[in-house]
Structures are given as structure tokens and as C-alpha cells.
Short mmCIF file of C-alpha atoms in Angstrom, two decimals:
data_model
loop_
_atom_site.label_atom_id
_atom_site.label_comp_id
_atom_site.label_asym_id
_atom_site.label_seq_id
_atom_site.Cartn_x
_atom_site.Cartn_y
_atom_site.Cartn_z
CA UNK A 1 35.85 -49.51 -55.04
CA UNK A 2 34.02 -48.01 -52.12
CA UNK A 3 36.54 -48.79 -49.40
CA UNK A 4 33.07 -50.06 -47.41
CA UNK A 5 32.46 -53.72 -48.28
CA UNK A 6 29.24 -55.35 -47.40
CA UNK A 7 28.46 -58.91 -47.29
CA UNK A 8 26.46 -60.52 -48.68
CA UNK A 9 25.04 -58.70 -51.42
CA UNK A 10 21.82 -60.11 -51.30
CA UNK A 11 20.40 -62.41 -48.63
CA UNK A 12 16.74 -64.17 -48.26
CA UNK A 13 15.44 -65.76 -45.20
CA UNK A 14 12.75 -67.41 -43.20
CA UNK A 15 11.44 -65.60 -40.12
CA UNK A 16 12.45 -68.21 -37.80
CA UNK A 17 16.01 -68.04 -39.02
CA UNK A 18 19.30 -66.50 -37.68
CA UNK A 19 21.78 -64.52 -39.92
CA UNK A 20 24.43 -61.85 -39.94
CA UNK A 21 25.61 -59.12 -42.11
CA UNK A 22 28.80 -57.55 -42.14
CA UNK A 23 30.72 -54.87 -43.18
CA UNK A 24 33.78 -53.88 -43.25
CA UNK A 25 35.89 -50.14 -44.18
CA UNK A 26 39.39 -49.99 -45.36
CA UNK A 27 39.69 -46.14 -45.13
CA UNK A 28 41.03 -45.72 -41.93
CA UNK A 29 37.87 -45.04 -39.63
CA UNK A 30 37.05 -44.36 -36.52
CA UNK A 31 32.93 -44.12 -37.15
CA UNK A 32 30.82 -46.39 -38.10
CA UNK A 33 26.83 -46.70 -39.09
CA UNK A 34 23.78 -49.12 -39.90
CA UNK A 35 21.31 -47.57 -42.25
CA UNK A 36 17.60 -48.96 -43.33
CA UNK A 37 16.11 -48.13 -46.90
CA UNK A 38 12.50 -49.37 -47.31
CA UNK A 39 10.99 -49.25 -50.98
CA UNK A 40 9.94 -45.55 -51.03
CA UNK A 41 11.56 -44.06 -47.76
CA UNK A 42 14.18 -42.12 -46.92
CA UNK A 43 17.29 -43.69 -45.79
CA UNK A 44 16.71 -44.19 -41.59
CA UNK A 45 19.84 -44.66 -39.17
CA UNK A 46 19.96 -47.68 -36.81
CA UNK A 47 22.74 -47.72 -34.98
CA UNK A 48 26.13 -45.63 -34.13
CA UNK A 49 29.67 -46.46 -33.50
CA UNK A 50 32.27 -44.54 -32.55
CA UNK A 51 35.95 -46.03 -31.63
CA UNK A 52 33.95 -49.26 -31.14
CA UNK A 53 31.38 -47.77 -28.49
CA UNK A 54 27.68 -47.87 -29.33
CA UNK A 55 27.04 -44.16 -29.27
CA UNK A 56 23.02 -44.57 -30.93
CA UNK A 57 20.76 -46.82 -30.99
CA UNK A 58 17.83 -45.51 -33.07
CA UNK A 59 14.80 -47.26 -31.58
CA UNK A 60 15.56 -49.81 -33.18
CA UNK A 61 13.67 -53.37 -32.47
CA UNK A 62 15.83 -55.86 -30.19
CA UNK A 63 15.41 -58.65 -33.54
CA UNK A 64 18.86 -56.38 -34.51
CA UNK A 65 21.75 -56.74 -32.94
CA UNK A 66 24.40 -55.09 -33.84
CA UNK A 67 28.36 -55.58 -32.79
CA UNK A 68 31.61 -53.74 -33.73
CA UNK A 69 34.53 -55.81 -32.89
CA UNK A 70 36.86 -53.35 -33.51
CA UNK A 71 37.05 -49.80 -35.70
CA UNK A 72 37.53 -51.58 -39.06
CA UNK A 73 34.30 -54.39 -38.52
CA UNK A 74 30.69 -53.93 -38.05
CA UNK A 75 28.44 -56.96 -37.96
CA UNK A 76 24.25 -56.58 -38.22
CA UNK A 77 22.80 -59.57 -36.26
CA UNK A 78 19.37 -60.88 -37.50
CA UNK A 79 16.90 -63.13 -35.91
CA UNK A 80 13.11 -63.52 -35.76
CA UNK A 81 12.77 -60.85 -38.10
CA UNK A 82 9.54 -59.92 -40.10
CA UNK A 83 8.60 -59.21 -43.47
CA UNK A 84 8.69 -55.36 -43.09
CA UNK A 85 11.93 -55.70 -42.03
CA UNK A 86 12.53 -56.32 -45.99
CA UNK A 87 15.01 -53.67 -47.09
CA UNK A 88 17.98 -52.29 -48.27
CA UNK A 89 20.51 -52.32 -45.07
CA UNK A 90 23.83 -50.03 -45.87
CA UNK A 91 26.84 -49.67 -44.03
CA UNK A 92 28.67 -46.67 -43.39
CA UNK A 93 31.87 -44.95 -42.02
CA UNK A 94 33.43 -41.96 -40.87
CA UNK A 95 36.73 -40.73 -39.81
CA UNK A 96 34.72 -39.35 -36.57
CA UNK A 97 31.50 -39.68 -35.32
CA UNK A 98 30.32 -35.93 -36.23
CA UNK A 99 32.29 -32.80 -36.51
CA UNK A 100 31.18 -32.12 -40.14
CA UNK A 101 32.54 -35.40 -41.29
CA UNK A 102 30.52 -36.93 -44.57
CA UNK A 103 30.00 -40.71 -44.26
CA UNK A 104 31.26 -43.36 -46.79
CA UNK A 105 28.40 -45.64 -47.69
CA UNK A 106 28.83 -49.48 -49.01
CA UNK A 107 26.71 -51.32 -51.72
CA UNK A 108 24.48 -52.23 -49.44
CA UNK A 109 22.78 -55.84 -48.20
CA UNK A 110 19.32 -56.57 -50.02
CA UNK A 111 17.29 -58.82 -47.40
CA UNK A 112 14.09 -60.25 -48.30
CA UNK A 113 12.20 -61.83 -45.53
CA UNK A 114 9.69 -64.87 -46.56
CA UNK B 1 6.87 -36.30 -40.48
CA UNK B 2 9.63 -35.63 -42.56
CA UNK B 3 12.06 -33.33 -41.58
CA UNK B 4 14.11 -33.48 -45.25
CA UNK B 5 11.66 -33.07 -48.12
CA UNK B 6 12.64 -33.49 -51.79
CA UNK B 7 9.40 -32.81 -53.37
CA UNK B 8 10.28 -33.59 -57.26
CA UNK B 9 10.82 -37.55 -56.98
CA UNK B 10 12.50 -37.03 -60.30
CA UNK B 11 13.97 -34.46 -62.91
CA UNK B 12 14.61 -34.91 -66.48
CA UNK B 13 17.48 -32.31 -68.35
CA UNK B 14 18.91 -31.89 -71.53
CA UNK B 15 22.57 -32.67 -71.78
CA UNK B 16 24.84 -29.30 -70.77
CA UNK B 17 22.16 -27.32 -69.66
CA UNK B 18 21.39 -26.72 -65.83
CA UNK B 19 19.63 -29.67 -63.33
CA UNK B 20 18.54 -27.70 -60.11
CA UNK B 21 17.86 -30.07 -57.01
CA UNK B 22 15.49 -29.41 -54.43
CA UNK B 23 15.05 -29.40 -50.94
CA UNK B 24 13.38 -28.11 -48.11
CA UNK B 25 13.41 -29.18 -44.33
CA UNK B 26 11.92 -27.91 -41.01
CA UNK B 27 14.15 -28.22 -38.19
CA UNK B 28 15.50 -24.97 -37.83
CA UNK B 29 18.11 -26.73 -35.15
CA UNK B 30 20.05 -28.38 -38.65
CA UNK B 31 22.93 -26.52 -39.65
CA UNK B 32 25.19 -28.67 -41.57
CA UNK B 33 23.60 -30.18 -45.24
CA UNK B 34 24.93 -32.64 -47.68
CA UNK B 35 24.14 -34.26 -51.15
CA UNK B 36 24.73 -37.11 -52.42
CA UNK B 37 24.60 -39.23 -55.05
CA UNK B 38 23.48 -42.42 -55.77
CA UNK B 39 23.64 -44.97 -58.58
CA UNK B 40 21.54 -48.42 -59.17
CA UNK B 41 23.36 -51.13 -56.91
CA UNK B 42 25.43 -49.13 -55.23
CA UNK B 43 25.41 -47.35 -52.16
CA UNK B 44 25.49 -43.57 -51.90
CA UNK B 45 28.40 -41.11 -52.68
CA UNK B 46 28.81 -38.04 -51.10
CA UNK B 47 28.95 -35.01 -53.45
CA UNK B 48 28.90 -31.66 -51.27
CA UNK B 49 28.28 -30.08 -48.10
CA UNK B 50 27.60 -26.53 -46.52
CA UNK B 51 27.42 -25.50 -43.29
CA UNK B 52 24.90 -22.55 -42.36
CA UNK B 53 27.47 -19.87 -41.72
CA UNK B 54 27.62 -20.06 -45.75
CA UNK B 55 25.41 -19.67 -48.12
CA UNK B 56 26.99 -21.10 -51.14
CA UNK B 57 29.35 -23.72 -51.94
CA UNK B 58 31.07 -24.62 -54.84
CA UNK B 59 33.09 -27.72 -56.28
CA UNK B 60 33.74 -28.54 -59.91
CA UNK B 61 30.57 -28.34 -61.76
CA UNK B 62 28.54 -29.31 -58.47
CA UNK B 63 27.10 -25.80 -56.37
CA UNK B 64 24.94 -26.31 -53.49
CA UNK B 65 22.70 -22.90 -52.40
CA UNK B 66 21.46 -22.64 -48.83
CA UNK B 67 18.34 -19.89 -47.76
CA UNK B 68 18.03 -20.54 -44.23
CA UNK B 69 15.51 -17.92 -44.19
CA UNK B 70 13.06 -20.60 -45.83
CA UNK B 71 15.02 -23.28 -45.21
CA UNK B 72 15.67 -24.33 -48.44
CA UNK B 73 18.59 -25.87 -49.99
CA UNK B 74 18.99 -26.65 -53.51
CA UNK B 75 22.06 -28.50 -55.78
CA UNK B 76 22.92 -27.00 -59.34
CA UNK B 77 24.96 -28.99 -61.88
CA UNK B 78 26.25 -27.13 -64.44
CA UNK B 79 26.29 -28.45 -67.37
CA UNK B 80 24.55 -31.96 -66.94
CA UNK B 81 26.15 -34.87 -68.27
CA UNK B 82 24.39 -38.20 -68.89
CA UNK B 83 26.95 -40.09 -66.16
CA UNK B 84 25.09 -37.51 -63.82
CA UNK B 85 21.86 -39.41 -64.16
CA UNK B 86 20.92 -40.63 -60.77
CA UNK B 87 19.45 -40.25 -57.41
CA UNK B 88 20.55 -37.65 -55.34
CA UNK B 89 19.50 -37.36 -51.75
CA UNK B 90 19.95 -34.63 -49.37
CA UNK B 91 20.98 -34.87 -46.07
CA UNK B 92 20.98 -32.28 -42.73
CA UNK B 93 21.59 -32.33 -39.75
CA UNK B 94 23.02 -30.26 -36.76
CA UNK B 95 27.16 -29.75 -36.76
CA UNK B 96 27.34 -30.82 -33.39
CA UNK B 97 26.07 -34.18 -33.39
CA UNK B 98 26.43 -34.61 -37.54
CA UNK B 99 26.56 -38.21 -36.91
CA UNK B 100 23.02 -38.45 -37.23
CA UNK B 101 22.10 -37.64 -41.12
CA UNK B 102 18.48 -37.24 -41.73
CA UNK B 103 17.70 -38.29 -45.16
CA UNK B 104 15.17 -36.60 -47.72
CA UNK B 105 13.90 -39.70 -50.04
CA UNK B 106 15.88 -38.49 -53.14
CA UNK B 107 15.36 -37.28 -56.77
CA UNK B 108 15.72 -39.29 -59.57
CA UNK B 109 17.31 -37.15 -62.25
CA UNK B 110 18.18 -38.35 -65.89
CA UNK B 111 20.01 -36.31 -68.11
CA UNK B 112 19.17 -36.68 -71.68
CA UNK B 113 22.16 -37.43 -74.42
#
């Protein structure tokens, strides 16, 4: 039990098509983070929360959108995407944005773009 | 160009002797490393951290060294155990804005029963 719960696990889709992934922390957080992990790369940040402001965005293409309701949800909106945007996409969260503070990762959402 | 190199992309150890991680980066700006750990379907765990005004940190069986000098950090595990077998990834970045974790691209260690 991580605390961060990502869903779905695993997720395929079409180019064309519009999807969402979401996360979600039960530890009490105020931070909260979209990672990328391409076969053979090192783990690349996308985006930054912090008390539900968008605090980075990682030049990151406008085919993500992300959106943090409030401290405990983070949703990862897809559409148009392409097949390098295959990956690993994990989820994590942090008491604070910074100040020393390790992050708590999920399981992660495998997406495989056709 | 990578800023957090792990240059062994993986590590093989007997059971209870020593595994010794490696990594190096370039930014002398980072002053606050981590390590963590990560098994097959699941997403990473953090392990340890140091911040540059040390040079050594120590938890459990887990030390992490920092030479800032060469900017090298490296993880020891002492002794191995097969549940250690894994990747581990380091991680830097600088205290003030430690939000933003750059990521070596890990070291696959197995430790050997």
C-alpha cells in the first residue's frame, strides 16, 4: 500500500482518442507531481502542484492537460497523443512542494498509444 | 545531456557482502540527493537522502556517501539481501526548489541467494 493510487493500471488507445488518468494520495499532502518514464530514460517531471496551484509545467506538449481539483486528486488529461508519448506515467506527492521533502510515488499508468 | 549519471545499468552481489551504487552528476547548483528504490510494477520508494552540508548518511543497513569535490554520490548496502534486488535510481536536485528531482536512469542490482 503506497498511499498514491493510480488509475488505471494499464491503458491503450488510439491517437484520435480522449482519456484521463488519475491519481489520488491518502497521506495527507499538500504536493503533488506527474512523472514520464520512456523505455530506457530517466524518470522526467511534467507538471507541479502545490496546494492545488500549478507551480511547473515542464515543457510539456499542450496534448497533456493536467488538473488538481483539490490537494488529495490529480487528474492527467490525454488527447491527440502520439506513439512516443508511450510510457510509464507515475504520480507523486509530497507534504510540500520542496524544502527537502522526498516524494511518494504510485504504481504508475502504462499507456500504449496505437 | 544528463545531469544524473548512473553509469553501471546493473550490479550483481553475493548475498551479505557489500552492493556499492553509483552516481555522478554535473550541476554543481544540486545540493540535496536521494535514492530510491524500485521494484517490477511498482512505482519508486524512497530509501535515503543527504544534503551537501554532510557528507555521509546513514539508516539501517542503507549509507549514502557524498564527494562534492567530484560530485559523486554513491549508496552502500551492507550486507545485501536478495529482497534488495532492484532498481535503484538517484535523484538531485537543489534544496531550494527540491520539487524538481532530476532522475539518473537507475541500476539494476540483483543480489545472489
Amino acid at each position: 500500500e503506497t498511499g498514491v493510487t493510480q488509475t488505471p493500471r494499464h491503458l491503450v488507445m488510439g491517437m484520435t482518442n480522449k482519456k484521463s488518468l488519475k491519481c489520488e494520495q491518502h497521506l495527507g499532502h499538500n504536493a503533488m507531481y506527474w512523472y514520464k518514464q520512456s523505455a530506457k530514460k530517466p524518470l522526467e517531471l511534467m507538471f507541479v502542484y502545490s496546494l492545488e496551484e500549478r507551480v511547473e509545467n515542464n515543457s510539456v506538449p499542450s496534448r497533456f492537460s493536467p488538473e488538481c481539483p483539490n490537494s488529495s486528486h490529480l487528474f492527467l488529461h490525454l488527447h491527440t497523443l502520439q506513439p512516443e508519448d508511450s510510457a510509464l506515467y507515475l504520480c507523486a506527492s509530497s507534504p510540500l512542494a520542496g524544502a527537502g521533502q522526498p516524494q511518494h510515488f504510485g504504481d504508475g499508468t502504462r499507456l500504449s498509444i496505437l | 545531456d544528463q545531469q544524473v549519471k548512473q553509469n553501471s545499468p546493473s550490479l550483481s552481489v553475493q548475498e551479505g557482502r557489500i552492493s556499492i551504487l553509483n552516481c555522478d552528476y554535473t550541476n554543481s547548483m544540486f545540493d540535496y540527493f536521494l535514492w530510491y528504490k524500485k521494484y517490477p510494477a511498482e512505482g519508486p520508494t524512497f530509501l535515503i537522502s543527504i544534503s551537501s552540508i554532510k557528507d555521509k548518511n546513514e539508516d539501517g543497513r542503507f549509507t549514502v556517501f557524498l564527494n562534492k569535490s567530484a560530485k559523486h554520490l554513491s549508496l552502500h548496502i551492507v550486507p545485501s539481501q536478495p529482497g534488495d534486488s532492484a532498481v535503484y535510481f538517484c535523484a538531485a536536485s537543489v534544496l531550494s526548489s527540491s520539487y524538481k528531482l532530476i532522475f539518473g536512469s537507475g541500476t539494476r542490482l540483483l543480489v545472489r541467494p
